XYZ file of C-alpha atoms in Angstrom:
183
model
C -12.486 24.627 -3.543
C -11.707 21.493 -5.558
C -14.143 18.921 -4.150
C -13.291 16.356 -6.852
C -9.589 16.396 -5.900
C -10.421 15.965 -2.213
C -12.852 13.131 -2.859
C -10.409 11.397 -5.215
C -7.499 11.564 -2.770
C -9.578 10.389 0.168
C -11.138 7.496 -1.754
C -7.779 6.411 -3.178
C -6.262 6.516 0.300
C -9.080 4.398 1.701
C -8.897 1.894 -1.168
C -5.095 1.729 -1.032
C -5.084 1.061 2.683
C -7.985 -1.414 2.591
C -6.826 -3.481 -0.376
C -3.168 -2.532 -0.788
C -1.819 -3.024 2.721
C -4.017 -5.863 3.953
C -1.326 -8.366 2.974
C 0.523 -7.403 6.146
C -2.334 -8.931 8.166
C -1.929 -12.290 6.388
C 1.881 -12.200 6.307
C 2.157 -15.402 8.400
C 0.631 -17.274 5.444
C 3.330 -15.899 3.163
C 6.051 -16.799 5.660
C 4.717 -20.377 5.581
C 4.600 -20.423 1.786
C 8.173 -19.168 1.643
C 9.181 -21.778 4.243
C 10.882 -19.103 6.307
C 9.446 -19.762 9.776
C 9.162 -17.216 12.560
C 12.433 -15.537 11.629
C 11.236 -15.087 8.066
C 7.907 -13.720 9.261
C 9.764 -11.132 11.328
C 11.943 -10.214 8.367
C 8.946 -9.884 6.023
C 7.145 -7.605 8.475
C 10.362 -5.637 8.999
C 10.714 -5.258 5.228
C 7.391 -3.420 5.132
C 8.614 -1.124 7.905
C 11.897 -0.453 6.112
C 9.973 0.366 2.937
C 7.737 2.795 4.805
C 10.739 4.582 6.291
C 12.434 4.797 2.884
C 9.262 6.169 1.290
C 8.782 8.742 4.031
C 12.391 9.914 3.824
C 12.208 10.061 0.036
C 9.047 12.169 -0.105
C 10.564 14.848 2.156
C 12.646 15.922 -0.854
C 9.563 17.041 -2.811
C 8.106 20.299 -1.600
C 7.203 21.736 -5.015
C 3.489 20.979 -5.404
C 3.805 20.082 -9.110
C 6.547 17.539 -8.435
C 4.613 16.331 -5.416
C 1.576 15.667 -7.604
C 3.667 13.673 -10.073
C 5.203 11.658 -7.227
C 1.767 11.036 -5.755
C 0.304 9.741 -9.020
C 3.288 7.612 -9.961
C 3.571 6.068 -6.494
C -0.167 5.293 -6.437
C 0.277 3.462 -9.738
C 3.545 1.682 -8.840
C 2.628 0.291 -5.402
C 0.111 -2.264 -6.736
C 2.665 -3.575 -9.249
C 5.115 -4.367 -6.464
C 2.281 -5.923 -4.484
C 1.505 -8.147 -7.476
C 5.194 -9.028 -7.680
C 5.263 -9.963 -4.001
C 2.279 -12.299 -4.351
C 3.402 -13.889 -7.587
C 6.918 -14.529 -6.303
C 5.582 -16.167 -3.137
C 3.023 -18.179 -5.086
C 4.926 -19.304 -8.162
C 8.516 -19.420 -6.936
C 8.078 -20.590 -3.330
C 10.698 -23.170 -2.498
C 13.147 -21.706 -5.017
C 16.531 -20.550 -3.745
C 16.677 -16.819 -3.040
C 12.957 -16.234 -3.488
C 12.522 -15.152 0.134
C 14.846 -12.190 -0.364
C 13.119 -11.291 -3.615
C 9.790 -11.280 -1.740
C 11.373 -8.982 0.870
C 12.491 -6.604 -1.899
C 8.970 -6.481 -3.319
C 7.565 -5.827 0.176
C 10.051 -2.984 0.684
C 9.205 -1.392 -2.665
C 5.457 -1.763 -2.171
C 5.634 -0.159 1.260
C 7.893 2.631 0.025
C 5.564 3.573 -2.823
C 2.485 3.227 -0.594
C 4.054 5.583 1.942
C 4.964 8.109 -0.740
C 1.354 8.115 -1.934
C -0.154 8.365 1.535
C 2.144 11.172 2.721
C 1.869 13.131 -0.525
C -1.931 12.838 -0.545
C -2.051 14.136 3.038
C 0.274 16.981 2.074
C -1.782 17.968 -0.973
C -4.962 17.930 1.111
C -3.379 20.117 3.785
C -2.196 22.591 1.152
C -5.400 22.728 -0.914
C -8.196 22.451 1.674
C -9.387 25.823 3.021
C -8.602 26.474 6.683
C -12.262 26.257 7.724
C -12.538 22.664 6.469
C -9.030 21.302 7.030
C -9.701 19.536 10.337
C -12.801 17.786 9.057
C -11.211 16.748 5.761
C -8.066 15.450 7.451
C -10.218 13.607 9.987
C -12.085 11.889 7.170
C -8.769 11.115 5.452
C -7.386 9.576 8.657
C -10.023 6.840 8.405
C -7.459 5.387 5.967
C -5.445 4.050 8.874
C -8.367 1.975 10.125
C -8.897 0.602 6.641
C -5.708 -1.471 6.876
C -7.006 -3.687 9.646
C -10.463 -3.904 8.092
C -8.832 -4.918 4.819
C -7.036 -7.648 6.723
C -10.402 -9.217 7.481
C -11.376 -9.331 3.813
C -7.913 -10.603 2.853
C -8.228 -13.339 5.465
C -11.613 -14.410 4.122
C -10.308 -14.452 0.540
C -7.172 -16.317 1.621
C -9.257 -18.969 3.370
C -11.461 -19.398 0.298
C -8.677 -19.334 -2.303
C -5.113 -18.626 -1.149
C -3.074 -15.769 0.311
C -1.547 -14.832 -3.072
C -4.967 -14.774 -4.741
C -6.291 -12.506 -1.964
C -3.392 -10.111 -2.439
C -3.602 -10.214 -6.238
C -7.297 -9.282 -6.023
C -6.398 -6.388 -3.719
C -3.630 -5.177 -6.027
C -5.967 -5.285 -9.023
C -8.610 -3.291 -7.129
C -6.035 -0.642 -6.156
C -4.606 -0.406 -9.670
C -8.097 -0.239 -11.187
C -9.103 2.555 -8.825
C -5.970 4.542 -9.702
C -6.683 4.146 -13.416
C -10.376 4.971 -12.901
C -9.703 8.114 -10.870
C -6.988 9.511 -13.104
């Protein structure tokens, strides 16, 4: 049994959900920055949903465990870059023509890569964990889903102290650092 692999995947999932998806909780701040109003807020939130669907559909093509591992690692590394792009575009280019749609593209790509990582990590755990431990390990892994809303609290605190982009940039750096540290 590969305890290090299990621990790494679970911790990365928790960190990714806590720091890497918390921007969704403070999306109204980004909608304000991008001067897009309620309609823009709805579109930004929808962009994250579209990205998740794309990522989930994409990952269904990879059943070979070696390719799945490569997809998992590359998506874990790419998601924070698109999150950085989202924050920087909203922060630096807000008010510029077309920047709203660029922010939507970054949100789609971040969500797609985040979904690829999350689904592939769950798949690898289900394949590699012995039957006797699978329920417990997957239960511990599912804590990831609660991490998103808890991360929203920390993002909100950081956004109130600094700004929404700074909160998200800090989260993206934490996620990227954890990916580099673990692999």
